[in-house]
Short mmCIF file of C-alpha atoms in Angstrom, two decimals:
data_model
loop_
_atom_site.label_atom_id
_atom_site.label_comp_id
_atom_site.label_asym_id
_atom_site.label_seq_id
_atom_site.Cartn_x
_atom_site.Cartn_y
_atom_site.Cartn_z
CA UNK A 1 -187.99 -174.88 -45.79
CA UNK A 2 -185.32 -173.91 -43.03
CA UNK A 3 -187.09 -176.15 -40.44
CA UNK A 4 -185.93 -173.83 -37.55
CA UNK A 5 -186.39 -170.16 -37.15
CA UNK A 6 -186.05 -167.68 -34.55
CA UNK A 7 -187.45 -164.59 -33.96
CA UNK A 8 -186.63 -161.44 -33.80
CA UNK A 9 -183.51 -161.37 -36.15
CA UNK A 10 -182.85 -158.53 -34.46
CA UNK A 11 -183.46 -156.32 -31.51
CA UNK A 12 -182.44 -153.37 -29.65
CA UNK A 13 -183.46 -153.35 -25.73
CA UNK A 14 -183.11 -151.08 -23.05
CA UNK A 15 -181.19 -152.63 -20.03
CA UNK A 16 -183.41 -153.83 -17.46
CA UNK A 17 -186.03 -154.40 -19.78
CA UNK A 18 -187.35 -158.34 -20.06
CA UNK A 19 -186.56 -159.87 -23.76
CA UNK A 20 -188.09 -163.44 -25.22
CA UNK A 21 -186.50 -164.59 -27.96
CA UNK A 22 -188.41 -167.50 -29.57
CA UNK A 23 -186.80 -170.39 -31.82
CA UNK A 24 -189.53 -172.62 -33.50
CA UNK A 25 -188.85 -176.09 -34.91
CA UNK A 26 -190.98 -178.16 -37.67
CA UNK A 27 -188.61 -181.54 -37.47
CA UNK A 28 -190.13 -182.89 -34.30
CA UNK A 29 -187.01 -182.62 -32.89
CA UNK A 30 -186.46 -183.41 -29.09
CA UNK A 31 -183.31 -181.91 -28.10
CA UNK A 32 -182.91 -177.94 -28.06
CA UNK A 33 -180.48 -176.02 -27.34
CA UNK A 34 -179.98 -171.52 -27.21
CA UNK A 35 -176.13 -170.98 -27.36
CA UNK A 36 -174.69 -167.47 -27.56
CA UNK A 37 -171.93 -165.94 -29.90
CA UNK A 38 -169.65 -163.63 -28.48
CA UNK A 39 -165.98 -162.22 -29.89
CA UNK A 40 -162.94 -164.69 -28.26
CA UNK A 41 -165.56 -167.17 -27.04
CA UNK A 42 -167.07 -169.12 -29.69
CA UNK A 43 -170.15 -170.17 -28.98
CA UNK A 44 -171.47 -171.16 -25.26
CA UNK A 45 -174.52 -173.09 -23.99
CA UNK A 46 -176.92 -170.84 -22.13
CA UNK A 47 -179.85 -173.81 -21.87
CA UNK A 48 -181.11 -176.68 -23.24
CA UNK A 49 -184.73 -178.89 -23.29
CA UNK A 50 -184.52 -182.62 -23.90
CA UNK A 51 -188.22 -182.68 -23.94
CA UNK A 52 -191.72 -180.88 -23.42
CA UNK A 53 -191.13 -179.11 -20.01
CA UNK A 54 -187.52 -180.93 -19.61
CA UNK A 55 -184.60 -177.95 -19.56
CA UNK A 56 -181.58 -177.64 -17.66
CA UNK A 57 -178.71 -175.22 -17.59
CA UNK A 58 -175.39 -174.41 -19.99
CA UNK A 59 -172.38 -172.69 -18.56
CA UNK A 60 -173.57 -169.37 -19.28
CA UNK A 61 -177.42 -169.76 -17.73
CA UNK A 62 -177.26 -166.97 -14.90
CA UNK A 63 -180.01 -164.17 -16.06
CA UNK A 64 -181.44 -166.61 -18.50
CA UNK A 65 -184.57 -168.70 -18.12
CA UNK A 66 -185.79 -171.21 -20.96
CA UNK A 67 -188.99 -172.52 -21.45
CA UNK A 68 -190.55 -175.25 -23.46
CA UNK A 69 -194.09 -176.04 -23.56
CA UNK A 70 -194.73 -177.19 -26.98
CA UNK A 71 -192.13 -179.52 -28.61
CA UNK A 72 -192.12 -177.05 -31.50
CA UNK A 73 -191.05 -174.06 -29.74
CA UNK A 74 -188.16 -173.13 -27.08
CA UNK A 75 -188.26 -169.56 -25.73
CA UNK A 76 -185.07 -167.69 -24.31
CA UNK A 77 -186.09 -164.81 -21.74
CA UNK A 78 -183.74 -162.51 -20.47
CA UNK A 79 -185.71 -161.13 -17.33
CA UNK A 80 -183.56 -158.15 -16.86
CA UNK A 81 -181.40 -156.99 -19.62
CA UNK A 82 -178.09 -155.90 -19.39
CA UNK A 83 -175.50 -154.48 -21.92
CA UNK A 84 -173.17 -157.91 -21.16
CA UNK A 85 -176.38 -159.73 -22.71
CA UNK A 86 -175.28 -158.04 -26.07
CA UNK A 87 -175.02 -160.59 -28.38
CA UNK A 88 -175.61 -163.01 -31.28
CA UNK A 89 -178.26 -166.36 -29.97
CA UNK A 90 -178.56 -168.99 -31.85
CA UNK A 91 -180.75 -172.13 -31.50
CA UNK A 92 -180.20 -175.45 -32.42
CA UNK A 93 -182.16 -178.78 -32.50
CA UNK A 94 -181.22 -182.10 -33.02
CA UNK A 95 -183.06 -185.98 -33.38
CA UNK A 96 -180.85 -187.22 -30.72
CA UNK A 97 -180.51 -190.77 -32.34
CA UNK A 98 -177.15 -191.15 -31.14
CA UNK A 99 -174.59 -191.94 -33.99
CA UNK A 100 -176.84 -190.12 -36.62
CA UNK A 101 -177.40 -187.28 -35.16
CA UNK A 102 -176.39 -184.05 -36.71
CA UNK A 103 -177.03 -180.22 -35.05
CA UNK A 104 -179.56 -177.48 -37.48
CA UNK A 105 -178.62 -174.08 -35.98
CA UNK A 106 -181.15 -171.08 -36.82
CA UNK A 107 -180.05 -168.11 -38.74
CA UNK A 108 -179.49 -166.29 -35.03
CA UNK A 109 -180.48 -163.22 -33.47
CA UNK A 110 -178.53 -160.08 -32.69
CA UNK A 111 -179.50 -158.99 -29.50
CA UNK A 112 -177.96 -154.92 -28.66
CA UNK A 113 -178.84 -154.16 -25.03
CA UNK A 114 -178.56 -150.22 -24.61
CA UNK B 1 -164.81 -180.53 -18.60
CA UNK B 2 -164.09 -180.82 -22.11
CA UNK B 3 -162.42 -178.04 -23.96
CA UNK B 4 -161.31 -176.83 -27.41
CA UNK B 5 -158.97 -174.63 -28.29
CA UNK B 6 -158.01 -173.00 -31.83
CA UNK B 7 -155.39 -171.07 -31.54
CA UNK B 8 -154.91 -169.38 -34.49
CA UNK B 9 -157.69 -166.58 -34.22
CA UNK B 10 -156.93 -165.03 -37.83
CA UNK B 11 -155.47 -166.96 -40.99
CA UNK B 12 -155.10 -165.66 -44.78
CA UNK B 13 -154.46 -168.04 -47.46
CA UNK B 14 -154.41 -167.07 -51.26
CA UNK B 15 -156.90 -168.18 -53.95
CA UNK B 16 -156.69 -171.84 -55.06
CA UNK B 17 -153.79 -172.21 -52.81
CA UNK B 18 -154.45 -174.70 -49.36
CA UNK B 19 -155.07 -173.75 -45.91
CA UNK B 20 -154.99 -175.84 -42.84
CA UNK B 21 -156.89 -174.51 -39.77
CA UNK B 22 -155.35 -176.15 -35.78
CA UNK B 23 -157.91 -177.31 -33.44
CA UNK B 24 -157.23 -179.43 -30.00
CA UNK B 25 -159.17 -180.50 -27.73
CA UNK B 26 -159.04 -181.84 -24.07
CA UNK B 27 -161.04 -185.15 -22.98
CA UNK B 28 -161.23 -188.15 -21.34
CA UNK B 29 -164.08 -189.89 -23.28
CA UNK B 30 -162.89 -192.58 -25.90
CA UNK B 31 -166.00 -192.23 -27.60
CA UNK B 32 -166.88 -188.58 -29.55
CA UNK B 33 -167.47 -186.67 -32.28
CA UNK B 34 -165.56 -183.82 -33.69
CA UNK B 35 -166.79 -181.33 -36.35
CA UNK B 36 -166.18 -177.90 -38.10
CA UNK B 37 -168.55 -175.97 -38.90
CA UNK B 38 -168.64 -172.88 -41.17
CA UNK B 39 -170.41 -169.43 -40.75
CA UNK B 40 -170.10 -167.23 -43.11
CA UNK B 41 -171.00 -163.38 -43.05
CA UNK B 42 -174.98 -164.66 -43.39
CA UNK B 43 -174.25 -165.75 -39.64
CA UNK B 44 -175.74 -169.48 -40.60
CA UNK B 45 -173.87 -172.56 -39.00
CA UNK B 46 -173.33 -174.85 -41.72
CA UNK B 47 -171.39 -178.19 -40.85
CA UNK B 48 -168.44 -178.64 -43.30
CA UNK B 49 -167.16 -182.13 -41.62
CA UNK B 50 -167.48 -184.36 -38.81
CA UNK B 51 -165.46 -187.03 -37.69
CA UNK B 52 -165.97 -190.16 -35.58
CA UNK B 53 -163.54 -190.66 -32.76
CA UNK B 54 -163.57 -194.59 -33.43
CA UNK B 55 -162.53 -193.96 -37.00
CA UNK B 56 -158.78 -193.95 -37.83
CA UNK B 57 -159.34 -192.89 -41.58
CA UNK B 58 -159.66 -189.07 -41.80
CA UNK B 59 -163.22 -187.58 -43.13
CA UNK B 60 -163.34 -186.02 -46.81
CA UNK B 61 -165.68 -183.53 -48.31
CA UNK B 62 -164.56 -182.41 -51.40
CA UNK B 63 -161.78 -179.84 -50.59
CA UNK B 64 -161.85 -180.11 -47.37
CA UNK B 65 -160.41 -182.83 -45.39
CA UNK B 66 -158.97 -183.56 -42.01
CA UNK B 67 -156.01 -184.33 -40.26
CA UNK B 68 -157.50 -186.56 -37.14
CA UNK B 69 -154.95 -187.25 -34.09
CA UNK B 70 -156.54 -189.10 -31.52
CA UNK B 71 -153.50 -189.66 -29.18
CA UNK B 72 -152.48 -185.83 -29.82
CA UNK B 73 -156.11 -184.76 -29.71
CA UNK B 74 -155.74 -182.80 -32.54
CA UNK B 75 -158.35 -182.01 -35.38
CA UNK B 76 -157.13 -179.45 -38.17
CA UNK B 77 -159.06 -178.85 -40.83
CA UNK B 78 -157.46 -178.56 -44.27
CA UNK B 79 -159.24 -176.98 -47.52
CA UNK B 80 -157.38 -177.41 -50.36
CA UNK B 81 -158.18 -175.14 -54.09
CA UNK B 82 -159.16 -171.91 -51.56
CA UNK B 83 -161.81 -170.40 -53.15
CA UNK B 84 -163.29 -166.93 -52.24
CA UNK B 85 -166.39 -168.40 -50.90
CA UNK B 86 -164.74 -170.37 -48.32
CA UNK B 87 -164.26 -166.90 -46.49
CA UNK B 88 -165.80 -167.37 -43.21
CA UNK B 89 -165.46 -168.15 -39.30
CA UNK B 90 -164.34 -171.35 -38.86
CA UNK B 91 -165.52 -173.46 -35.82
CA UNK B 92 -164.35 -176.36 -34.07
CA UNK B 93 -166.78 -178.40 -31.80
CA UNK B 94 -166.78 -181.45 -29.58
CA UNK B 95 -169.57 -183.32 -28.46
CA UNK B 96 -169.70 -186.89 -26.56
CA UNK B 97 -171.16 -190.10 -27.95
CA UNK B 98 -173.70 -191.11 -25.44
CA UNK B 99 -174.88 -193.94 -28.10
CA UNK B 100 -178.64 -194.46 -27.82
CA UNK B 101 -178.48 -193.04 -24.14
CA UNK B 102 -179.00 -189.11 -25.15
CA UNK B 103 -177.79 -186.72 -26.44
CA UNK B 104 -174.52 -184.58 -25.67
CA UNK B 105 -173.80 -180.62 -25.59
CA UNK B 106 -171.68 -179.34 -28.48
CA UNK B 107 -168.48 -177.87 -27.40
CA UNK B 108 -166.86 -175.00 -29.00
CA UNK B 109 -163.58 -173.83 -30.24
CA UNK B 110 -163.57 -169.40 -30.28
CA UNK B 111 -163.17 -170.19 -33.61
CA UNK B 112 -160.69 -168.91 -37.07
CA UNK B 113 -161.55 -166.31 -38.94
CA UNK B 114 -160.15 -166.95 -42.98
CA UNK B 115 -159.54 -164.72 -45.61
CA UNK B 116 -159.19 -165.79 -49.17
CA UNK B 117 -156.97 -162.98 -50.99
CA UNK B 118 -158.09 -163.40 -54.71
#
């Protein structure tokens, strides 16, 4: 019982093509967040959703849009792929209880844009 | 902004000897949490160790173990007994305490890459 997954694993796009990649929670969690995994940068914070319909923006949000209409599911859409989109997402959720709060990061998907 | 910064991209330790991993970070809460996490070549996230910025004594899991600096704002990461499944990406994160008011963006190091040589 992983409690998050995301879907695909992996993909191969063509650039300019539009790409959803879907994370889905069964923890009831309210906080959600898509980072991205790229060589020298760590990980960075493309969006987030602190509720049902409730998103805002990371530091790496231009060509991204996030949306959430279910508390269970957060989707990641790349409108118009292109080959600097090439990389490993991951979602993560978390209770957001404050001190006893702890992040659950999916297994991630590997995103090639050709 | 905060930031975090490990600057040791690579590191090699041998088997069943100890490793320490650097991590600082740049703030000007009082109040946070820092944490490594662990990803091995699955690509999962798994959290090795947190620490609470309001505790002097250093967090413990087993072998690993940290080195805490609050003044410095340092945060290493020490394993000791290396064992070949401890090969992985090492990350270091920040992330505010906002109490019962929210909840705050982790923060990433780019993270150490370790290599246990049996």
């Amino acid at each position: 019982d992983a409690g998050i997954t995301q879907s695909p694993r992996h993909k191969v796009t063509e650039t300019g093509t539009p790409v959803t990649l879907r994370c889905h929670q069964t923890e009831n969690h309210r906080y959600m967040y898509w980072y991205r995994q790229d060589p020298g940068h760590g990980l960075r914070l493309i969006h987030y959703s602190y509720g049902v319909k409730d998103t805002d923006k990371g530091e790496v949000s231009d060509g991204y849009s996030v949306s959430r209409s279910k508390t269970e599911d957060f989707l990641l859409t790349l409108e118009s792929a292109t080959s600097s989109q090439t990389s490993v997402y991951f979602c993560a959720i978390s209770e957001g209880r404050g001190r006893q709060d702890g992040y659950t990061f999916g297994s991630g998907t590997r995103l090639t844009v050709v | 902004a905060q930031t975090v910064t490990q600057s040791q991209p690579e590191m090699s330790v041998q088997e069943a000897e100890t490793v320490t991993l650097s991590c600082t970070y740049d703030t000007s809460e009082s109040d946070y949490y820092l944490f490594w996490y662990k990803q091995p070549p699955s690509r999962q996230m798994i959290l090795v160790i947190r620490q609470e910025a309001y505790k002097q004594q250093n967090a413990t899991e087993n072998r690993f173990s940290v080195n805490f600096q609050k003044a410095a704002k340092s945060f290493s990461l020490k394993i000791s007994d290396s064992q070949l499944g401890d090969a992985a990406m090492y990350f270091c994160a920040y992330r505010r305490d906002l109490g019962n008011f929210g909840n705050e963006k982790l923060t990433f190091g780019t993270g150490t890459r370790l290599t246990i040589i049996p």
